[in-house]
C-alpha positions as semicolon CSV with decimal commas, in nm:
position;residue;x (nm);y (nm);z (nm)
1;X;-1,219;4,395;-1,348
2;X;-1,215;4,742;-1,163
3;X;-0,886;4,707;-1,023
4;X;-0,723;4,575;-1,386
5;X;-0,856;4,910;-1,515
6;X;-0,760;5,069;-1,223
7;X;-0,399;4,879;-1,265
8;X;-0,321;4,965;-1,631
9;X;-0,483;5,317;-1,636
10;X;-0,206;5,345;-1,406
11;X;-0,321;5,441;-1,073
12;X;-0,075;5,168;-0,930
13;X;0,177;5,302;-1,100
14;X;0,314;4,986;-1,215
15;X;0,217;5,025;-1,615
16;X;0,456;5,067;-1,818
17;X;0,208;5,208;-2,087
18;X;0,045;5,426;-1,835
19;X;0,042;5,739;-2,013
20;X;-0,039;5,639;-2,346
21;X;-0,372;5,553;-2,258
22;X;-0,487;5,929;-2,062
23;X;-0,650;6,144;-2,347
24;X;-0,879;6,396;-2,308
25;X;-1,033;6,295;-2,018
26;X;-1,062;5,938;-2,124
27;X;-0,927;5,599;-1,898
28;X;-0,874;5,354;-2,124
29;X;-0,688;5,061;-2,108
30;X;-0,574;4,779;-2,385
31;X;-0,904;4,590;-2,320
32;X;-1,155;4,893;-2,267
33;X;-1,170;5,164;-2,496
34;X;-1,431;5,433;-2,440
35;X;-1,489;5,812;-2,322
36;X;-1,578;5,872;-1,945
37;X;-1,952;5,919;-1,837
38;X;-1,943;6,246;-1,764
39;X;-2,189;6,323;-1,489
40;X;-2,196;6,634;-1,237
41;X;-1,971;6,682;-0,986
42;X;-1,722;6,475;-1,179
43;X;-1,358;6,631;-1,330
44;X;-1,333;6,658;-1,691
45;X;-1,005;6,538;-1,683
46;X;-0,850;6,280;-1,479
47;X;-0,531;6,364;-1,380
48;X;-0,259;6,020;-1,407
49;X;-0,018;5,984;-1,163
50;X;0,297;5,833;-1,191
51;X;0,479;5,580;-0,889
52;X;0,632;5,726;-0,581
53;X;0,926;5,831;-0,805
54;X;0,718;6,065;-0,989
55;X;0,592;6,234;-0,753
56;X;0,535;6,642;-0,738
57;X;0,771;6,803;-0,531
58;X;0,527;7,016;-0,389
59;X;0,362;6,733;-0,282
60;X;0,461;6,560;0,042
61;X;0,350;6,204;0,050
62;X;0,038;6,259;0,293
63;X;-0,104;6,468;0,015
64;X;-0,005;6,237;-0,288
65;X;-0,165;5,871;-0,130
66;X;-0,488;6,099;-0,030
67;X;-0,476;6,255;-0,414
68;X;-0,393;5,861;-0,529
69;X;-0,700;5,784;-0,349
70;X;-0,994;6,018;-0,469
71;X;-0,833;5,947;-0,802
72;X;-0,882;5,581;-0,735
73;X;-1,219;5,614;-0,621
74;X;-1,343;5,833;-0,930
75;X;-1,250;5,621;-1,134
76;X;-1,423;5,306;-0,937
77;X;-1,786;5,510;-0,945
78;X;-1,694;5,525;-1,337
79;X;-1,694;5,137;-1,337
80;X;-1,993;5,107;-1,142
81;X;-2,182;5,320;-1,356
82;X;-2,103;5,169;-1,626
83;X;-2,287;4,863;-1,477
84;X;-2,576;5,015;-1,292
85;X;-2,644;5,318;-1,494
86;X;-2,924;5,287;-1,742
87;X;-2,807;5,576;-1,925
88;X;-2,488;5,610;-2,189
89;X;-2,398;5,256;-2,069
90;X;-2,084;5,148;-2,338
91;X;-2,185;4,918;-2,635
92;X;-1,867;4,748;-2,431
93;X;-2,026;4,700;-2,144
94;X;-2,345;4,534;-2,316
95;X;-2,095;4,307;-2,459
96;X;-1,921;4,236;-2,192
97;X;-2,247;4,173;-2,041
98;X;-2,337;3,897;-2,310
99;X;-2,054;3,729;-2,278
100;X;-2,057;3,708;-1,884
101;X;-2,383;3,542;-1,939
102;X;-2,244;3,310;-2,152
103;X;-2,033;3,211;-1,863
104;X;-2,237;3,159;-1,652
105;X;-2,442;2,940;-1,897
106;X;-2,180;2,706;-1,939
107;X;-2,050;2,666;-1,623
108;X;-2,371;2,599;-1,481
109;X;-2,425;2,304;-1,753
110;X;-2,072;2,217;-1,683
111;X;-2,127;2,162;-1,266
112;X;-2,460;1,974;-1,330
113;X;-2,295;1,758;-1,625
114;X;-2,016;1,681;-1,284
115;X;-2,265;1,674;-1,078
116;X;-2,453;1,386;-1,271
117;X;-2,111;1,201;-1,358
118;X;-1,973;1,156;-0,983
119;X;-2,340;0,991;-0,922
120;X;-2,297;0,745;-1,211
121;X;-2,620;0,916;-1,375
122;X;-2,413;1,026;-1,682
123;X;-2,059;0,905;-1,831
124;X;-1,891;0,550;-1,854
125;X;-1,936;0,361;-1,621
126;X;-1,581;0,252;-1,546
127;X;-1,541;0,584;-1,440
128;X;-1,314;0,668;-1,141
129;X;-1,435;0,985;-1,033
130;X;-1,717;0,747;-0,844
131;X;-1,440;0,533;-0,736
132;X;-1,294;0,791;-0,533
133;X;-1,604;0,965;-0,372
134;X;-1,704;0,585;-0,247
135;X;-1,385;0,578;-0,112
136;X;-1,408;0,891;0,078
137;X;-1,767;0,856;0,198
138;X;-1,686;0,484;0,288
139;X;-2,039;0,316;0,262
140;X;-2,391;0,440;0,256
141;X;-2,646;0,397;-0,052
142;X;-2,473;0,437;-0,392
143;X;-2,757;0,250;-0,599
144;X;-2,607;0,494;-0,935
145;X;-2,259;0,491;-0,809
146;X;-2,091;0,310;-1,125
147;X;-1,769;0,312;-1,006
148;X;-1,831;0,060;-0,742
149;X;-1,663;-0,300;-0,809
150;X;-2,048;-0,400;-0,767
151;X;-2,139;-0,170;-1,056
152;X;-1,910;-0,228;-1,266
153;X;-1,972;-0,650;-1,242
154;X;-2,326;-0,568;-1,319
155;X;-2,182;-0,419;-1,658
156;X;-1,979;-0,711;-1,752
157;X;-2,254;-0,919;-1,669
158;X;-2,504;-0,745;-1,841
159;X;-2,723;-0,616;-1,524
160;X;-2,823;-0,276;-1,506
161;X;-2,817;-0,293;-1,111
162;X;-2,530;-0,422;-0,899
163;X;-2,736;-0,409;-0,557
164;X;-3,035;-0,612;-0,728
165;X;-2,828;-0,846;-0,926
166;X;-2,659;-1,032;-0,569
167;X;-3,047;-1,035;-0,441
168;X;-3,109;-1,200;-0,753
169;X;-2,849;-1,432;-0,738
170;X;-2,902;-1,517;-0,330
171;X;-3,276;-1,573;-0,411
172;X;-3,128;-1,862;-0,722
173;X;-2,892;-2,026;-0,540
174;X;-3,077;-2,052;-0,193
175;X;-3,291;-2,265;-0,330
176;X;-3,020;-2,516;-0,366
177;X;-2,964;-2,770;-0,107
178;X;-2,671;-2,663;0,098
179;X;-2,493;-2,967;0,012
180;X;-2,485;-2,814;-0,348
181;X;-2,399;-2,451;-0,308
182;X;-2,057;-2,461;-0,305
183;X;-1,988;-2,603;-0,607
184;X;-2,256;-2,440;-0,784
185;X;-2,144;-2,071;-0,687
186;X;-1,807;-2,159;-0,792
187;X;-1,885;-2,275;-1,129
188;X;-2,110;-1,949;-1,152
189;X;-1,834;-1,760;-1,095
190;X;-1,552;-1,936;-1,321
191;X;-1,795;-1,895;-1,570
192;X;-1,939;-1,541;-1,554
193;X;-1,657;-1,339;-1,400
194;X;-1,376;-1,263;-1,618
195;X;-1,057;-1,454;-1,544
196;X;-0,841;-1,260;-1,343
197;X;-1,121;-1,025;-1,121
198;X;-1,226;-1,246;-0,859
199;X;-0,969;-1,459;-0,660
200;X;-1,030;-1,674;-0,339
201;X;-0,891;-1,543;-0,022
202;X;-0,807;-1,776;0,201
203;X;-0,637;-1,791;0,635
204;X;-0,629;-2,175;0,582
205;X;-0,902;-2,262;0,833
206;X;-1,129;-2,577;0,784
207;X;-1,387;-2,395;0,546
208;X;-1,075;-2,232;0,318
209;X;-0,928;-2,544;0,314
210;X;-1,273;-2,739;0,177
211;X;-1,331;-2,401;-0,085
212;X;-0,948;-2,507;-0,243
213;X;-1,032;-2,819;-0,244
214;X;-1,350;-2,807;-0,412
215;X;-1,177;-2,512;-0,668
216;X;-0,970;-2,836;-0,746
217;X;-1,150;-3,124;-0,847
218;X;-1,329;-2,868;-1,059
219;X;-1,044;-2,729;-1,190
220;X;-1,066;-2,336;-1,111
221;X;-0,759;-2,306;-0,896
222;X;-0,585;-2,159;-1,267
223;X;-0,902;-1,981;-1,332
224;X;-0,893;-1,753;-1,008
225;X;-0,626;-1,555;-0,853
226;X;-0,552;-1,711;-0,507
227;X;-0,415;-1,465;-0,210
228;X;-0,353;-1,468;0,181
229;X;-0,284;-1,268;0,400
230;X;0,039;-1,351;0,655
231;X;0,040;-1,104;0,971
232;X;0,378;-1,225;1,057
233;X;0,262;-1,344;1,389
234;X;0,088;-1,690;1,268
235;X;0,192;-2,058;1,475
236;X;0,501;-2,215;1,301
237;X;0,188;-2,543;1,247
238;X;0,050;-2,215;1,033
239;X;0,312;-2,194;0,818
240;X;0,379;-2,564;0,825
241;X;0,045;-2,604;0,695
242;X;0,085;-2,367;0,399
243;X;0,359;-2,533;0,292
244;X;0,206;-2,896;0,288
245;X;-0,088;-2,710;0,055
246;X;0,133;-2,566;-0,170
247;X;0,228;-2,883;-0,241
248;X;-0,098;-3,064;-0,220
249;X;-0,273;-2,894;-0,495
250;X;0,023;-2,708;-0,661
251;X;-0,022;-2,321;-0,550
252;X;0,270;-2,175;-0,734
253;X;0,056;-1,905;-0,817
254;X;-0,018;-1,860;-0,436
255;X;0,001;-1,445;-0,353
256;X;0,126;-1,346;-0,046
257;X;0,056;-1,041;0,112
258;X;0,234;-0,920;0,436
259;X;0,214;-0,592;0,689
260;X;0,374;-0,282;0,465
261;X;0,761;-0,223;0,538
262;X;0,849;-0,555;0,703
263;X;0,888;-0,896;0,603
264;X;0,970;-1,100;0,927
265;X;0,800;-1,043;1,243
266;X;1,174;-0,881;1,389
267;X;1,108;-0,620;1,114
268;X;0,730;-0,561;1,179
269;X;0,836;-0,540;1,580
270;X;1,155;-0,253;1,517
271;X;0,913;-0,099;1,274
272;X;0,572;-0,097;1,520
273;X;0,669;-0,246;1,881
274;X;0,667;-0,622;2,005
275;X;0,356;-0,563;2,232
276;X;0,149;-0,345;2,012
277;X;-0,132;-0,645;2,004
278;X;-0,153;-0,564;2,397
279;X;-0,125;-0,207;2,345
280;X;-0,388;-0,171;2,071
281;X;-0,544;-0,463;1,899
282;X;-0,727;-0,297;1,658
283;X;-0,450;-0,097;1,544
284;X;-0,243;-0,441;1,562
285;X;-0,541;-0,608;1,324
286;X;-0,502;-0,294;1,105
287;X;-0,181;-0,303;0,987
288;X;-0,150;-0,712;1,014
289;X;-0,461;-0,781;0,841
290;X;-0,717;-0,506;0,755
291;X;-0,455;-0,317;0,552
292;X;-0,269;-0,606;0,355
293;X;-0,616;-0,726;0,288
294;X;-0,714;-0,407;0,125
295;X;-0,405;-0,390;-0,107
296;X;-0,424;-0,742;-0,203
297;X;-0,768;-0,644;-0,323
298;X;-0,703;-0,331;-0,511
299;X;-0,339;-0,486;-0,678
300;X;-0,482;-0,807;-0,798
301;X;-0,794;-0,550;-0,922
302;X;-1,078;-0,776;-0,783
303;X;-1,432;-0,757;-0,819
304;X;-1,545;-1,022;-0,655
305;X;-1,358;-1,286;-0,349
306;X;-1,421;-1,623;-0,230
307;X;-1,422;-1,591;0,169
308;X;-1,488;-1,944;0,375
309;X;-1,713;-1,771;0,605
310;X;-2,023;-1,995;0,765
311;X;-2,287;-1,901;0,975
312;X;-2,244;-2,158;1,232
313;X;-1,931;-2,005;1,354
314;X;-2,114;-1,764;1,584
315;X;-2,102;-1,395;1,611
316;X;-2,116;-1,126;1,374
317;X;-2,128;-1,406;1,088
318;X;-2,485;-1,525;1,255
319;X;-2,684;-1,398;0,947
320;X;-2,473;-1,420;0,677
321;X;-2,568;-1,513;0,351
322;X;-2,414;-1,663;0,060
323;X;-2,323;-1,372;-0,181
324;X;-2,321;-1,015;-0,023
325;X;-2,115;-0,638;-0,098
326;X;-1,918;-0,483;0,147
327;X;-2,034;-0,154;0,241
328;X;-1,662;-0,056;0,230
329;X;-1,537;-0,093;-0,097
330;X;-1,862;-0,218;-0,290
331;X;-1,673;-0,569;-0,382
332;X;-1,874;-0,869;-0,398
333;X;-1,804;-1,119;-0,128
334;X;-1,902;-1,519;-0,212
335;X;-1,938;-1,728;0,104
336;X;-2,012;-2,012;-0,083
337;X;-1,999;-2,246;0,280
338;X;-2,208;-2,015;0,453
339;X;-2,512;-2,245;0,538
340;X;-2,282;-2,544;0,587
341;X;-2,200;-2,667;0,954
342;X;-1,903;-2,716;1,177
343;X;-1,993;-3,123;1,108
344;X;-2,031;-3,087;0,725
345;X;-1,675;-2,950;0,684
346;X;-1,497;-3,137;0,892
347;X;-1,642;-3,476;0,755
348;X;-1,547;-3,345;0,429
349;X;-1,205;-3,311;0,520
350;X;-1,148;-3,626;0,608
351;X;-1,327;-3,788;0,341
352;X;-1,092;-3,655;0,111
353;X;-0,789;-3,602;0,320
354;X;-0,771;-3,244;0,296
355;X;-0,448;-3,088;0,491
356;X;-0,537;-2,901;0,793
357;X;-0,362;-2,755;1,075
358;X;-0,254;-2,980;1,326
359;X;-0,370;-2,748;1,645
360;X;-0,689;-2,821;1,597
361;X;-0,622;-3,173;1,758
362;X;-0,517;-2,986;2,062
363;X;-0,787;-2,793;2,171
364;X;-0,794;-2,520;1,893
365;X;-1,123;-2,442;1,747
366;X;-1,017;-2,150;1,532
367;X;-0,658;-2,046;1,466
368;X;-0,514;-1,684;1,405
369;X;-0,205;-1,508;1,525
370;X;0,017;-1,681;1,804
371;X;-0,037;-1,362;2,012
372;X;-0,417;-1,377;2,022
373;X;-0,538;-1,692;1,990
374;X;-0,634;-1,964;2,276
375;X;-0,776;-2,297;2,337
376;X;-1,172;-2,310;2,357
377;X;-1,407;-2,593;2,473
378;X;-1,481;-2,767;2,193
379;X;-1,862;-2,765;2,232
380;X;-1,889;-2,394;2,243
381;X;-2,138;-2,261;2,056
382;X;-1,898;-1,993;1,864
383;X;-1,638;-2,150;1,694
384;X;-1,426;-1,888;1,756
385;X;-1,389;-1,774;2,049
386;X;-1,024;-1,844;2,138
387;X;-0,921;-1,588;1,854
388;X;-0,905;-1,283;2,040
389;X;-0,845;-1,362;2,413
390;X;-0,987;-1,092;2,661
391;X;-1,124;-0,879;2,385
392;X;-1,491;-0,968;2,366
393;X;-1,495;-0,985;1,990
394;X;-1,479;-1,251;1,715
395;X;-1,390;-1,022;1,425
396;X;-1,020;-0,896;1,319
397;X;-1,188;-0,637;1,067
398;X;-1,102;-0,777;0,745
399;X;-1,498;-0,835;0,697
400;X;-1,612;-0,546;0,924
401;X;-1,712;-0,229;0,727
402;X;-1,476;0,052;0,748
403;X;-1,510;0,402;0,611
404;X;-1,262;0,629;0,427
405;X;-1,242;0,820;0,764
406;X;-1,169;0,502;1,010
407;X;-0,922;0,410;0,763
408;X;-0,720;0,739;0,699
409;X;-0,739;0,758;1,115
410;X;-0,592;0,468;1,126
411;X;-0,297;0,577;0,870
412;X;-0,251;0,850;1,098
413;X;-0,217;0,720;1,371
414;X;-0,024;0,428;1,264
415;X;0,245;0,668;1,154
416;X;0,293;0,854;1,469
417;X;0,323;0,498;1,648
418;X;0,597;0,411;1,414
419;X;0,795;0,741;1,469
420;X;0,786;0,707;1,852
421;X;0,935;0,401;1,770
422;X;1,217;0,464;1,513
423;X;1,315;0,732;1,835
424;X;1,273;0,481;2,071
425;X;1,550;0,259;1,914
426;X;1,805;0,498;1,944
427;X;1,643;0,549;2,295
428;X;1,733;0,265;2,400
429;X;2,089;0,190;2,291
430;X;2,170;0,535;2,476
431;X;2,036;0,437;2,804
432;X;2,177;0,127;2,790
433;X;2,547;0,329;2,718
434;X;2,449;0,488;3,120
435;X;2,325;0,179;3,289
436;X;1,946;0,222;3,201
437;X;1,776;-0,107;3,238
438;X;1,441;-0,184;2,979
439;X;1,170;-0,336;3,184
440;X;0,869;-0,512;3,021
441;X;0,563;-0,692;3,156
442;X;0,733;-1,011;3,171
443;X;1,040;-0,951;3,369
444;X;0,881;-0,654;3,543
445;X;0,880;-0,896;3,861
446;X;1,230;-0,955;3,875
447;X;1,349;-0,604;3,782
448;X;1,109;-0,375;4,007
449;X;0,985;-0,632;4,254
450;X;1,233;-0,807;4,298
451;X;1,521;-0,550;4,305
452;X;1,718;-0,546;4,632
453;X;1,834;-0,217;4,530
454;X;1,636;0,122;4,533
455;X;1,453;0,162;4,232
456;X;1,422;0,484;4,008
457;X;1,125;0,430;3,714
458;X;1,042;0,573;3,429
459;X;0,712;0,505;3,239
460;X;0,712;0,643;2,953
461;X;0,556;0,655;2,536
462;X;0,767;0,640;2,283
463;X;0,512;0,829;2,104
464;X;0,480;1,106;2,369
465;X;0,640;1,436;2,270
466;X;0,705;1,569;2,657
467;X;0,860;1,143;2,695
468;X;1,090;1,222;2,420
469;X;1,196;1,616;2,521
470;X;1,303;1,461;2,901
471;X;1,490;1,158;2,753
472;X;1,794;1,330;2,793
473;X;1,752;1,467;3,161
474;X;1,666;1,134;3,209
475;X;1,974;0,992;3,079
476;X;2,152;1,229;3,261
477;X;1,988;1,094;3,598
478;X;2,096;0,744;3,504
479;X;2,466;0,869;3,479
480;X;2,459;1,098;3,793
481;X;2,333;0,799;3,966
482;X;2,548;0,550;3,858
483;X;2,815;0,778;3,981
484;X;2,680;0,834;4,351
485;X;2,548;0,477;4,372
486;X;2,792;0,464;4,673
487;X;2,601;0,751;4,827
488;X;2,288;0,627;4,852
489;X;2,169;0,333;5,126
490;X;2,123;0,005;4,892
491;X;2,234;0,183;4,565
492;X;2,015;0,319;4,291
493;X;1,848;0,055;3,998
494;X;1,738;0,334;3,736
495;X;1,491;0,167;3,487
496;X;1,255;0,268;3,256
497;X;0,936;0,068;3,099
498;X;0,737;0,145;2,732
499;X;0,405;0,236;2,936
500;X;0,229;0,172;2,629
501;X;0,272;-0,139;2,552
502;X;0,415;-0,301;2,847
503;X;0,131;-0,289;3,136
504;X;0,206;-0,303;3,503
505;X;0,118;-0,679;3,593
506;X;-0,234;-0,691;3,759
507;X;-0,125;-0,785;4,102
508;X;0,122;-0,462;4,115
509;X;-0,086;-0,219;3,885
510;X;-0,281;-0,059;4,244
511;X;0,077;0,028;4,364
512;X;0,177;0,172;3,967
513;X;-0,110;0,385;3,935
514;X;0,005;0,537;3,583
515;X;-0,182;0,852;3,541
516;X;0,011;1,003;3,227
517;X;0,346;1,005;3,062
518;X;0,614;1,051;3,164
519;X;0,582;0,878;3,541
520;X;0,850;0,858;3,766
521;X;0,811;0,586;4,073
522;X;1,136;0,495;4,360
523;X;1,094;0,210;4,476
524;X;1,261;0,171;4,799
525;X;1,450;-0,109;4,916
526;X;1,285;-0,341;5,160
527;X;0,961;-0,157;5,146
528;X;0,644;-0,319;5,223
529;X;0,447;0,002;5,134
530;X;0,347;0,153;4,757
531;X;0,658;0,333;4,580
532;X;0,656;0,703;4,598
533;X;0,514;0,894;4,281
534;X;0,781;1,229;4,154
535;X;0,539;1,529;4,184
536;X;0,815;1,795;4,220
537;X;0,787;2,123;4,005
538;X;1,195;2,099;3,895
539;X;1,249;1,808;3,626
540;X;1,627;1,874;3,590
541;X;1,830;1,569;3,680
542;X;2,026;1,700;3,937
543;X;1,664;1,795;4,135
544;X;1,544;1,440;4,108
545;X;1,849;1,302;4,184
546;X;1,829;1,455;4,526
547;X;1,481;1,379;4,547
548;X;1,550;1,021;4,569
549;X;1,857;1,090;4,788
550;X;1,587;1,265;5,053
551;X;1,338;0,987;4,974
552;X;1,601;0,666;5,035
553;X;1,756;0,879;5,365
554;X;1,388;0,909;5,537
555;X;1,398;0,506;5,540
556;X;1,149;0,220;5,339
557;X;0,802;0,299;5,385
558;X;0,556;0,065;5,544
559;X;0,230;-0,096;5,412
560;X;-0,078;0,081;5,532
């Protein structure tokens, strides 16, 4: 406030009006009107400047910004006083005062008013200003958050608590024989949850497969939405399978949701990588699962989904029970097989001839992506164990709990992954133009090993800013080599491997050791010994070039 009477009393020199506001000894301006406290010590009369322009000509510009500034500061002890002073304070001022209290008044109703909305105390409950602070916190205790999917089933049903009414409803139907609580949680749910907000979510494993059926014969497949989830990377029997239940019980209305941007698994592997599964599974189970899961969830606008989860599969699922909210998102889940055993649903399936997938007759217990999955014994205790081979874990994390952190981390680093990838593409067709050779893990053997020749490595990142900044030197060593080939003993091989998602096989990885990106090994020919690391302080190509000329002239090394 200061400075604006400051600014238009002209002391900037900016106002236009500057001047026809200075009367006898007043500083007024268009929103304060009133005579100068006039205490001792203080001028009468308060000289205005004008801008730069205006300046005295006696004056040199030292003298007018140190003139500028008393004049600035009288005039900012006037404003205090005005405030502080108990004396000959304006009737203004007191105003002002008033209304400043007002303010703060309001405002202060106005942030506890927020305050009490975003906790679901106060305000509709389909609010979405809860929505998206759940979101952001991802889990913990939101017993008033309304804006949870729990919440706001608790309203359409009546319930004034979301958390108590699936204790309530675990406590009815447990009771129940197990035989029975299938059926009976389905009908609960045709009948109590609008038409439309809950759906059943199903891979196609034995328990899915028994929940359609059952959805069937009691005529609810119309009545809920009906969604899966297709990480591009399933067993053709997968997709064989869907197919034949299509047609079985008529799923035209069958939603399928696939990894964002691609549509085949050739897309999906341009897009991410082909190894990225190897490289990092749970960024692989991410963007294959965990993600097309959530936006199936939010686009068909579900409260509540039908998973075919069972406790006797092992694992995390241990202690599940039949209705339950996920800490994530607050959405209902119904497991409405989950006290049923591995016996129970597989004699139900053949009872009624329910489809299934024909790998389980060849050692499969559980069946996801072709990448991942294994055969198991088929009296181990978890059922599925051959899902995710060499990882130590039975979950993909479509039912693990995730917050609004994990997931945005995730986002991010998804989308530097795909830009060292998009580079990568046009890597690759340019080393290929100079006689760069792609190794992977599978032909890594016949490439390196196997090479008569010399060979020149590169391990590299697509996604590594110093990988993509020497791509060119590195081109430039494939064509200097290709064009002294003739020079050096057993010629030159120059490769280069995707370190990231293409691993040194196990029996080689000692003599590979991989330490950072970018890595440059030579091979020599008819070594027995490891292949000699580039440590050299000059990266320019014609400096390793005649690195590996000294290397290849001092002879193969021997093993040690």
């Amino acid at each position: 406030w200061g400075l604006r009477v400051g600014w238009e009393s002209g002391v900037s020199g900016q106002s236009p009006v500057r001047q026809s506001y200075r009367y006898q000894g007043s500083v007024v301006s268009p929103r304060l009107r009133f005579p100068p406290r006039r205490a001792a010590g203080r001028p009468e009369k308060l000289a205005c400047m004008g801008p730069p322009s205006a300046k005295k000509p006696s004056q040199t510009w030292s003298q007018w910004m140190v003139a500028a500034a008393k004049e600035w500061r009288v005039r900012v002890d006037r404003i205090d006083s005005m405030f502080t002073g108990k004396k000959d304070k304006p009737p203004s001022i007191r105003i002002w005062s008033i209304k400043y209290l007002y303010i703060i008044i309001i405002f202060s109703i106005g942030a506890l008013a927020t305050s009490l909305y975003v906790t679901g105390q106060l305000g509709p409950s389909t609010g979405r200003v809860a929505s998206w602070i759940a979101q952001l916190r991802g889990g913990g205790d939101r017993k008033f958050d309304h804006g949870r999917p729990v919440a706001r089933l608790a309203q359409l049903l009546g319930k004034p608590d979301g958390e108590a009414m699936v204790e309530e409803l675990n406590a009815r139907f447990a009771k129940l024989p197990a035989e029975e609580q299938p059926g009976a949680l389905l009908k609960w749910a045709a009948e109590e949850i609008p038409e439309g907000r809950w759906c059943q979510v199903t891979s196609f494993g034995p328990s899915g497969l028994v929940a359609l059926d059952l959805m069937s014969k009691m005529n609810l497949l119309d009545k809920a939405q009906i969604a899966t989830v297709d990480t591009l990377h399933l067993f053709p029997e997968t997709y064989e399978l869907v197919r034949a239940v299509k047609k079985h019980f008529g799923l035209d209305h069958l939603k399928v949701f696939r990894p964002e941007g691609a549509k085949t698994r050739e897309e999906f592997e341009v897009l991410i990588g082909a190894h990225l599964w190897r490289a990092d599974p749970h960024l692989f189970d991410f963007l294959t699962k965990v993600e097309p899961m959530k936006r199936a969830l939010d686009e068909m606008q579900t409260l509540v989904w039908v998973t075919g989860r069972r406790k006797s599969q092992g694992g995390d699922r241990a202690t599940l029970r039949l209705l339950e909210v996920d800490p994530s998102d607050g959405r209902v889940k119904i497991n409405p097989l989950a006290n049923w055993g591995k016996e129970e649903v597989w004699g139900y399936i053949k009872r009624h001839k329910v489809p299934y997938n024909s790998l389980h007759d060849q050692g499969y217990g559980s069946i996801g992506d072709v990448v991942t999955t294994e055969k198991t014994d088929p009296n181990a205790k978890n059922e599925r164990e051959g899902r995710f081979k060499g990882q130590n874990r039975t979950e993909c994390g479509m039912h693990v709990a995730v917050s609004g952190d994990s997931v945005q981390q995730m986002l991010k680093r998804a989308g530097i992954v795909k830009q060292g990838y998009a580079w990568d593409a046009k890597e690759k067709e340019l080393c290929q133009g100079v006689g760069i050779e792609q190794v992977t893990t599978e032909n890594f053997e016949e490439v390196v090993v196997g090479n008569p020749a010399n060979v020149l490595l590169e391990v590299y990142a697509p996604w590594c800013g110093h990988c993509q900044q020497y791509a060119p030197t590195y081109r430039e060593v494939g064509s200097l080599m290709g064009a002294e080939a003739s020079k050096v003993p057993g010629g030159v091989a120059v490769c280069r491997m995707d370190g990231y998602q293409n691993k040194v096989p196990k029996e080689h990885a000692g003599a590979y050791p991989v330490k950072g990106f970018p890595t440059i090994f030579l091979a020599k020919a008819g070594s027995k010994g490891a292949p000699v690391v580039y440590s050299g302080h000059r990266h320019d190509a014609a400096d390793v070039v005649q690195w590996v000329k000294d290397e290849v002239g001092r002879g193969p090394a021997t093993a040690a």
